[in-house]
CSV table of C-alpha atoms and ligand atoms in Angstrom, one decimal:
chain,number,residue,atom,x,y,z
X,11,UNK,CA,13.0,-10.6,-22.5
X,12,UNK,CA,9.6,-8.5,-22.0
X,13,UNK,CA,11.2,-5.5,-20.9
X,14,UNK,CA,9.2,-2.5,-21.2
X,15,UNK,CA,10.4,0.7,-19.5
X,16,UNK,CA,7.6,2.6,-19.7
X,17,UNK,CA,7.8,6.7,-18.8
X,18,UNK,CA,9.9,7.1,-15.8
X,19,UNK,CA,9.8,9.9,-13.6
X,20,UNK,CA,11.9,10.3,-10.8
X,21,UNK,CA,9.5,11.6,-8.1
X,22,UNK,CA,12.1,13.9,-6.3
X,23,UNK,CA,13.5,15.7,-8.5
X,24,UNK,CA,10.1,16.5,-9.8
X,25,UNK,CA,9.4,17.4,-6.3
X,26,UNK,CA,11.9,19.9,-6.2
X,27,UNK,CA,11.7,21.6,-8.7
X,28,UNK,CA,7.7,21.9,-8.3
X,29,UNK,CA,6.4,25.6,-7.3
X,30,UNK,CA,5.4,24.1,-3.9
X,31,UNK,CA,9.4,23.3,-3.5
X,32,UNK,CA,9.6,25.9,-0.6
X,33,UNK,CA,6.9,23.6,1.3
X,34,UNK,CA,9.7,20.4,1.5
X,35,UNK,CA,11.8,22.1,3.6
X,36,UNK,CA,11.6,20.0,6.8
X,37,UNK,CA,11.6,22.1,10.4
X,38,UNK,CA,12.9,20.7,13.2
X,39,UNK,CA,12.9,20.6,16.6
X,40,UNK,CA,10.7,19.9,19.4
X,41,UNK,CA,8.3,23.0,18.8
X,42,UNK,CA,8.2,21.7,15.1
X,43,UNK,CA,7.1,17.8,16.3
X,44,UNK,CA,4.2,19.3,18.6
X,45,UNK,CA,3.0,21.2,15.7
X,46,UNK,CA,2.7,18.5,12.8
X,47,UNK,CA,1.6,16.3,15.8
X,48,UNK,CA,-1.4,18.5,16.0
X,49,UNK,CA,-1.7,18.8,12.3
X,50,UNK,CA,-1.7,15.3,12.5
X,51,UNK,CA,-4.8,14.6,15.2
X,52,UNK,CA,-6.5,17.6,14.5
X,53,UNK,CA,-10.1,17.0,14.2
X,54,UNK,CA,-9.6,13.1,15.5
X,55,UNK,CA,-12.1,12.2,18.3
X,56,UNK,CA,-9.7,11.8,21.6
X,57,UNK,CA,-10.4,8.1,21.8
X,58,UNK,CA,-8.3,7.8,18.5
X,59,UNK,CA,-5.6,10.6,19.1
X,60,UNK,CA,-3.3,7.9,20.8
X,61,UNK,CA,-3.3,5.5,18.0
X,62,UNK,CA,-1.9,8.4,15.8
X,63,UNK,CA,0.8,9.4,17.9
X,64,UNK,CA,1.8,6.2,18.1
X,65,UNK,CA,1.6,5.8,14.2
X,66,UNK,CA,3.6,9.2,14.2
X,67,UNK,CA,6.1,7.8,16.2
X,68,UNK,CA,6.9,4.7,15.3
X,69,UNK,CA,7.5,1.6,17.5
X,70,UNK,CA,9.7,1.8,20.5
X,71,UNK,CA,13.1,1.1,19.9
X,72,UNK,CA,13.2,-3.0,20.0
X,73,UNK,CA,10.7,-3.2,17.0
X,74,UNK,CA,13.6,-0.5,14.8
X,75,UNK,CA,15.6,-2.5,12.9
X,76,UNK,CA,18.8,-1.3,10.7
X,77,UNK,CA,18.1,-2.3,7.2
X,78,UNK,CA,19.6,-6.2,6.9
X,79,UNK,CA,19.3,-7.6,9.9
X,80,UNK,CA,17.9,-10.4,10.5
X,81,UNK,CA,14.8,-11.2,12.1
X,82,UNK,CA,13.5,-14.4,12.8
X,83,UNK,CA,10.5,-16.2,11.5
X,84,UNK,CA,7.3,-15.7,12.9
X,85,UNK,CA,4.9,-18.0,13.3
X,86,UNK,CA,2.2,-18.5,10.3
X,87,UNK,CA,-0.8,-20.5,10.8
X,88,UNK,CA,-2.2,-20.4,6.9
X,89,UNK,CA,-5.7,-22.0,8.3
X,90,UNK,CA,-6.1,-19.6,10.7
X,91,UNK,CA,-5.2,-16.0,8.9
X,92,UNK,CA,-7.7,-17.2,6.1
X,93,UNK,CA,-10.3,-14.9,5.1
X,94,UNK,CA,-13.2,-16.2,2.8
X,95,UNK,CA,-12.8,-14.2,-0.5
X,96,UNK,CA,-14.9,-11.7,-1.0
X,97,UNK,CA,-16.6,-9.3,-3.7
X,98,UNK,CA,-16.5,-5.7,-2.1
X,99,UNK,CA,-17.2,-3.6,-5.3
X,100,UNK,CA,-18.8,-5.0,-8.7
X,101,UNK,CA,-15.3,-5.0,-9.9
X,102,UNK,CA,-13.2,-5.4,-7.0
X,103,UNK,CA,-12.6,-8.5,-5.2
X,104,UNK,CA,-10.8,-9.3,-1.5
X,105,UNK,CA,-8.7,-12.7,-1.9
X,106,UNK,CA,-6.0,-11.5,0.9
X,107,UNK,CA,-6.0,-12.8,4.2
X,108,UNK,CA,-6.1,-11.4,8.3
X,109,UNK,CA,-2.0,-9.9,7.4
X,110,UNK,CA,-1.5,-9.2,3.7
X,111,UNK,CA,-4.7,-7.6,1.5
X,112,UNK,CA,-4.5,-8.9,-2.3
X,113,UNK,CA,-7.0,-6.7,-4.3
X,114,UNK,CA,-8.5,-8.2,-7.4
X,115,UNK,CA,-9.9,-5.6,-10.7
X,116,UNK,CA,-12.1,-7.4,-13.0
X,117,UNK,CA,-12.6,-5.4,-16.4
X,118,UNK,CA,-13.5,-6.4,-19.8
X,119,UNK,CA,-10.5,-7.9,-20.4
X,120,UNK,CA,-9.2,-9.8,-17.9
X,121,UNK,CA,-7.9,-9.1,-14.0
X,122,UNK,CA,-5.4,-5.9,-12.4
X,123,UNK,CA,-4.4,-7.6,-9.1
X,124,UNK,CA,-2.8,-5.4,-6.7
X,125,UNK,CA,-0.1,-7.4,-4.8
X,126,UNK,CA,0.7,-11.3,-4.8
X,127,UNK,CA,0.8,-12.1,-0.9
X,128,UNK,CA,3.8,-14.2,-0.2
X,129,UNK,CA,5.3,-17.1,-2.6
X,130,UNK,CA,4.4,-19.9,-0.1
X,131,UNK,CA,0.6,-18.5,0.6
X,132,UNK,CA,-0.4,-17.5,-3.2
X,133,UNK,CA,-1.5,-20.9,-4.2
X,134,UNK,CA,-3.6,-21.4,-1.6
X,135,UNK,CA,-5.0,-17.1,-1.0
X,136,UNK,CA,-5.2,-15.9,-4.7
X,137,UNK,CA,-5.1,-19.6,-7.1
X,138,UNK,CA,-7.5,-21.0,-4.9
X,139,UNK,CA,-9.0,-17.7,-3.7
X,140,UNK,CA,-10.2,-16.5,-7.2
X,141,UNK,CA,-12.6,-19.3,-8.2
X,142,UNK,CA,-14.0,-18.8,-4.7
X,143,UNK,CA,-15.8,-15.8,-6.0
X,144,UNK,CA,-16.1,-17.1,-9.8
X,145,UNK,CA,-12.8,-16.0,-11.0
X,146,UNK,CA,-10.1,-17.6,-13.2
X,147,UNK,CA,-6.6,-16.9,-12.1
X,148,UNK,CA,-5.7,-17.9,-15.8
X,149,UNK,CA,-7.5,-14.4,-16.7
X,150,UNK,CA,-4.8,-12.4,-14.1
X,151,UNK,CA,-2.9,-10.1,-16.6
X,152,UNK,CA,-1.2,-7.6,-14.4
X,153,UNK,CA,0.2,-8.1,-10.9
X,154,UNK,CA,0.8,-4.3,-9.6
X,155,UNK,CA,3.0,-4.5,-6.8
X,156,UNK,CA,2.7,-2.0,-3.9
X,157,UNK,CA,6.3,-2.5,-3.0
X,158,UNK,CA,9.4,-4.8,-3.1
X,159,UNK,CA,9.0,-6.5,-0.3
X,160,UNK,CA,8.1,-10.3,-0.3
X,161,UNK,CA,4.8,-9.8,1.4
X,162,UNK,CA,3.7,-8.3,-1.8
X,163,UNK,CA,6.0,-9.4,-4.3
X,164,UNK,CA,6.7,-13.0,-3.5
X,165,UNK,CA,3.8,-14.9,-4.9
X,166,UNK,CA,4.3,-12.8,-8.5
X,167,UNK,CA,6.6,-15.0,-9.7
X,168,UNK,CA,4.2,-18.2,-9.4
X,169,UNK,CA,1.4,-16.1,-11.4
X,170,UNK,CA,3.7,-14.9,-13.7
X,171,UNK,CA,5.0,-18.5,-14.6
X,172,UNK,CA,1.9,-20.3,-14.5
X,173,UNK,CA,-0.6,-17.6,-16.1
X,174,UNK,CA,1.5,-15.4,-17.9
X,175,UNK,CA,0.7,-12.0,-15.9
X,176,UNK,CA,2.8,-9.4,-16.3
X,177,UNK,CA,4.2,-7.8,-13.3
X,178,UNK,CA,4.3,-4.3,-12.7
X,179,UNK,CA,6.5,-2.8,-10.2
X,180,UNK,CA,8.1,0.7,-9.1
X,181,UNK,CA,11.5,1.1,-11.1
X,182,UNK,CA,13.9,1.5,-8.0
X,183,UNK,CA,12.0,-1.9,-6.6
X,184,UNK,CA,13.1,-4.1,-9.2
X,185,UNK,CA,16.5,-2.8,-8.3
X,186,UNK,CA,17.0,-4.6,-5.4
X,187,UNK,CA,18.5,-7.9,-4.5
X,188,UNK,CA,16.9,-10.7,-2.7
X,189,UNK,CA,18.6,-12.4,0.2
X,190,UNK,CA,17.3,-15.4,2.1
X,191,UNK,CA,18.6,-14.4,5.1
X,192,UNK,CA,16.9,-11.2,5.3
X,193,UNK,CA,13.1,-10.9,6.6
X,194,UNK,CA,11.1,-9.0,3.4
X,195,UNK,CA,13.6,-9.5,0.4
X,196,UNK,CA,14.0,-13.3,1.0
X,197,UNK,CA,12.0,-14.4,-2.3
X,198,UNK,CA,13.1,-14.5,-5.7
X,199,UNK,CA,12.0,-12.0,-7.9
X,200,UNK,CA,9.7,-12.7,-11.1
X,201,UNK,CA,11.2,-11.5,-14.4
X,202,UNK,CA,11.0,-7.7,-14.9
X,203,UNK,CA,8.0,-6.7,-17.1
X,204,UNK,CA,7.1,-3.2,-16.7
X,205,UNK,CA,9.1,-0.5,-14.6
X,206,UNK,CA,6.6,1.6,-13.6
X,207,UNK,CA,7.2,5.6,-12.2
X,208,UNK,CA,4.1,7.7,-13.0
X,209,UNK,CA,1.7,6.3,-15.5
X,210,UNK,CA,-1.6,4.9,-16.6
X,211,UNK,CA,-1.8,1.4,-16.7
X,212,UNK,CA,-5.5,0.5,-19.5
X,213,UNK,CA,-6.9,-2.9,-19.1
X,214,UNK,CA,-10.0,-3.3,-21.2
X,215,UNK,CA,-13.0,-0.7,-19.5
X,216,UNK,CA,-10.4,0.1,-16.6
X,217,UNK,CA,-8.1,2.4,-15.6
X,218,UNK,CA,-5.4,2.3,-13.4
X,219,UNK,CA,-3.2,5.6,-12.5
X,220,UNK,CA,0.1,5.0,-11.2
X,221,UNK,CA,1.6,7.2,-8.7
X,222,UNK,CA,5.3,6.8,-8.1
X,223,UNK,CA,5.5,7.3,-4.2
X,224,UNK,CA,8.7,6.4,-2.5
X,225,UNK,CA,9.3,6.1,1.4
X,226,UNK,CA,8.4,2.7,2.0
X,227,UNK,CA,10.3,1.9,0.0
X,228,UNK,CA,12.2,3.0,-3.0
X,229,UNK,CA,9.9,2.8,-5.8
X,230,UNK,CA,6.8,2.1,-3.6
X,231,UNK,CA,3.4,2.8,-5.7
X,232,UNK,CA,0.2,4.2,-4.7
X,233,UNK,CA,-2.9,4.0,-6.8
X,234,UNK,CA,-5.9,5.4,-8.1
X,235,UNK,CA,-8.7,3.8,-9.7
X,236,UNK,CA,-12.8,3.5,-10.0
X,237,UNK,CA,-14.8,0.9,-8.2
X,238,UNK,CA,-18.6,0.4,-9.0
X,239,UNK,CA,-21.2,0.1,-6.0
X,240,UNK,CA,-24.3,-1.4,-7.9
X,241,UNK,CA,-23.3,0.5,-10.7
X,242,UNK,CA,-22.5,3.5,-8.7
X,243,UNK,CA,-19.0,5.0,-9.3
X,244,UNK,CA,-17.1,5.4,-6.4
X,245,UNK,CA,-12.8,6.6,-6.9
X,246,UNK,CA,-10.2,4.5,-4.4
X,247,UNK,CA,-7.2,5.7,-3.5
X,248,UNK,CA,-4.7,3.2,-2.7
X,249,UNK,CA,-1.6,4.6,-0.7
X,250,UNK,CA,1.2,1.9,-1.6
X,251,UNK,CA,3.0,1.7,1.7
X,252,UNK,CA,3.4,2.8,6.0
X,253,UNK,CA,5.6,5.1,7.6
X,254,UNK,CA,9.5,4.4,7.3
X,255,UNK,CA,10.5,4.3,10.6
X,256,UNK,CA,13.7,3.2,10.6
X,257,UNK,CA,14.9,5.7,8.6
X,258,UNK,CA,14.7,9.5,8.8
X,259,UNK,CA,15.6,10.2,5.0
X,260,UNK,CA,12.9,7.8,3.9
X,261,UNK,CA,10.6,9.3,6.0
X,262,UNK,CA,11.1,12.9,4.2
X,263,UNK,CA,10.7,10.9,0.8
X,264,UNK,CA,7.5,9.7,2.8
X,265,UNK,CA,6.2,12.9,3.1
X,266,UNK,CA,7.2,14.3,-0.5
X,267,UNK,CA,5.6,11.6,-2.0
X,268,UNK,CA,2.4,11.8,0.8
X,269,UNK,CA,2.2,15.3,-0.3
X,270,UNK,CA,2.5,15.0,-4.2
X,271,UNK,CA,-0.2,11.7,-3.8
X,272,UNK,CA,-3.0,14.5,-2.2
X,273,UNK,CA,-4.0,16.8,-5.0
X,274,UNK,CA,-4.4,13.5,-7.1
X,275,UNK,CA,-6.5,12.3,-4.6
X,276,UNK,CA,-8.7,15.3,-4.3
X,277,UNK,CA,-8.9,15.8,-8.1
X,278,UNK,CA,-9.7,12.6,-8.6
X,279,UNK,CA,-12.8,13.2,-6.0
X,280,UNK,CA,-11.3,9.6,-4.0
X,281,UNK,CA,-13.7,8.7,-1.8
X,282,UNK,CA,-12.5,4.8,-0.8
X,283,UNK,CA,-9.5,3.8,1.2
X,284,UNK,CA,-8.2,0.3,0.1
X,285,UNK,CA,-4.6,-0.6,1.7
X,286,UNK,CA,-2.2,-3.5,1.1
X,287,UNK,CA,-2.6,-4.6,4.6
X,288,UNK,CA,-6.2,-5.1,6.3
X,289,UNK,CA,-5.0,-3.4,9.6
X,290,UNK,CA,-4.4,-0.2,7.3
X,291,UNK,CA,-8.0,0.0,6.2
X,292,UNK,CA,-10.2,-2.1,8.9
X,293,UNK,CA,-10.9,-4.3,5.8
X,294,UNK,CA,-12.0,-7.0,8.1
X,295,UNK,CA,-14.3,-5.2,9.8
X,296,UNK,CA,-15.6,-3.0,6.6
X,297,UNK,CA,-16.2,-6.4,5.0
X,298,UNK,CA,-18.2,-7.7,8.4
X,299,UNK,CA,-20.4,-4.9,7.8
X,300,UNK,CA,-20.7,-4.8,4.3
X,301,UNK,CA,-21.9,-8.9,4.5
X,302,UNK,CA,-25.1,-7.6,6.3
X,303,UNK,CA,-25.2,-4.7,4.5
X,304,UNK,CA,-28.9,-3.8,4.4
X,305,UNK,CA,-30.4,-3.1,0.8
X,306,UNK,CA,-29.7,0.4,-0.2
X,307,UNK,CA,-27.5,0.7,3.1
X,308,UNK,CA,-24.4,3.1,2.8
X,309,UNK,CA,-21.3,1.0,1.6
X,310,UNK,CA,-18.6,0.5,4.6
X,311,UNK,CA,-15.4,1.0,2.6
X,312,UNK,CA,-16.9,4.4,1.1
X,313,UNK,CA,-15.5,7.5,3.4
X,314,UNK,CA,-16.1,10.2,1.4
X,315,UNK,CA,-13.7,12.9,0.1
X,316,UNK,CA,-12.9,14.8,3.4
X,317,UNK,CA,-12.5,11.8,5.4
X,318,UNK,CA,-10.1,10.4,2.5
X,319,UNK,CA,-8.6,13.7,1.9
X,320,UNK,CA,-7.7,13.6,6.2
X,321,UNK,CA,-5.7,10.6,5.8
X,322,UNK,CA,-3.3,12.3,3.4
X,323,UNK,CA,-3.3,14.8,5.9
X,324,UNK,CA,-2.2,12.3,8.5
X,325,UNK,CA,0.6,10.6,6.2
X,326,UNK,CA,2.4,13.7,5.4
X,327,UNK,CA,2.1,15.6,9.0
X,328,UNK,CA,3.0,12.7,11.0
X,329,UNK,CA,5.8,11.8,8.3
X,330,UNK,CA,7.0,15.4,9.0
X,331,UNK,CA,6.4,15.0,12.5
X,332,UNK,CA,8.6,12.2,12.8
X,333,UNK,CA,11.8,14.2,11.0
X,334,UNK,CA,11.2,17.1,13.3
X,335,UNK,CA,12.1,14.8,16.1
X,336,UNK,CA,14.8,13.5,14.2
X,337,UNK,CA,13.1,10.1,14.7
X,338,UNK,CA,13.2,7.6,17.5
X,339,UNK,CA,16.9,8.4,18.2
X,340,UNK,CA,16.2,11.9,18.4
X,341,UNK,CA,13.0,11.9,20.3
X,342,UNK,CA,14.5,11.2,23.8
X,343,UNK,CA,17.5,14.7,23.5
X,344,UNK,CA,14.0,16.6,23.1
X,345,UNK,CA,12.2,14.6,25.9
X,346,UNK,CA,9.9,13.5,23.5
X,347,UNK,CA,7.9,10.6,25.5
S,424,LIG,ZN1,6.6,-3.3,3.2
């Protein structure tokens, strides 16, 4: 069995016993809301104030599920979410489609791919998708999973099993149990090969640092690594998963973790947003743009530090946001919307 625990921290209790402790204690209340709210849009052109309110406060009630229930297929068309694969960076490729985003790293020694779309799309997204823009999926030797759900994990298994990747995935994520009947943990699970917490995962010339960030999920995983624009270094920052909203305690974890992920960021000098979902980081669009890119044009996915430093900003003060309301159930005792 290759079962490598590698260094494994356990984000909160890090996190509480950090000098900025005193700054994870959550307020509350409807004062509270209005002021992370602000936090939140501050600076935001109007036109795009709405969209973060509503990212702060989750999806009306219908959309909440409790943890285990069970939600009914929808409906996939896998010819219609294609996307044609695409190189975005000198070293970093798009093979994801229109729902789920599945990053590619080249380096000297073979591929990092961040996330393994779903078991029944891999074949046709990443197998397929690599030679599409001259790669070999036989040359995949790490799959880093964002999080445990199937959207990310499923297709692992296949690549592990036909290629011989290892997969990489947040410690508490490996912990949980798959169950057919339950949207997001209905796939199997590959074989564990590295528990990951905090760490820096070396392929060849790359460099991958591993941020343990739960709230998603558990052992969700955000990312930092460097990205060439014509030979140009640019740093990404990779946040590993969206706001919990159908919990409150996950959501402080969100926040923790949203807050210990910034000063990485801003030391690192991250400049790119790349997400696990296109919707996240208006991948589609970005890459529409960069295709017609003129020569020497500024590259779409690069933001800058402030701009990428702002969306950490809008993570942990919406996060907080949403506890002060005490969530979705809470909002409506503090005529909240
Ligand atoms: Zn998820």
């Amino acid at each position: 069995m290759r079962l490598r625990p590698f260094a494994l921290t356990m984000a909160l209790v890090i996190a509480a016993g950090c000098p900025g402790a005193s700054a994870q204690v959550f307020d509350t209340g409807k004062e509270a809301f209005e002021r992370h709210l602000a936090k939140a849009i501050e600076g935001v052109p109007a036109a795009q104030q709405g969209r973060i309110r509503d990212l702060c406060m989750g999806p009306p009630d219908p959309y909440t599920r409790a943890p285990g229930t069970r939600v009914p297929d929808e409906p996939e068309d896998l010819a219609a979410d294609r996307v044609p694969p695409m190189k975005v960076f000198d070293n970093l490729y798009f093979v994801g489609d229109r729902s789920m985003s599945v990053w590619a790293l080249t380096t000297s020694q073979g591929i990092i791919l961040f996330d393994a779309t779903l078991g029944e799309l891999v074949e046709d997204r990443v197998v397929q998708g690599l030679p599409a823009v001259g790669l070999d999926p036989k040359d995949i030797k790490y799959v880093l999973v964002s999080h445990g759900h199937d959207d990310h994990y499923g297709g692992s298994k296949l690549l592990q099993e036909r290629f011989g990747a290892r997969v990489v995935m947040g410690a508490a994520d490996w912990a949980m149990t798959p169950d057919p009947e339950v949207k997001g943990f209905r796939e199997p699970l590959p074989k564990p090969d590295l528990y990951a917490g905090d760490m820096t995962l070396t392929l060849g010339d790359a460099s991958v640092t591993i941020m343990a960030t739960p709230g998603h999920t558990p052992g969700t995983l955000s990312f930092l690594f460097s990205v060439f624009d014509k030979g140009a270094r640019h740093t990404v920052a990779f946040w590993g998963g969206g706001f919990p909203h159908e919990s409150v305690a996950a959501m402080r974890a969100f926040a923790i973790s949203a807050e210990r992920f910034a000063p990485a960021v801003a030391k690192a000098g991250a400049d790119v947003v790349i997400s696990n979902h296109p919707n996240n980081d208006e991948s589609l669009p970005k890459m529409k743009a960069l295709a017609a890119r003129a020569t020497g044009g500024p590259h779409p996915f690069v933001l800058g530090p402030d701009q990428v430093a702002r969306r950490q900003v809008v993570l942990s003060e919406c996060a907080r946001a949403y506890v002060a309301a005490g969530g979705r159930k809470g909002m409506p005792a503090l005529g909240i919307r």
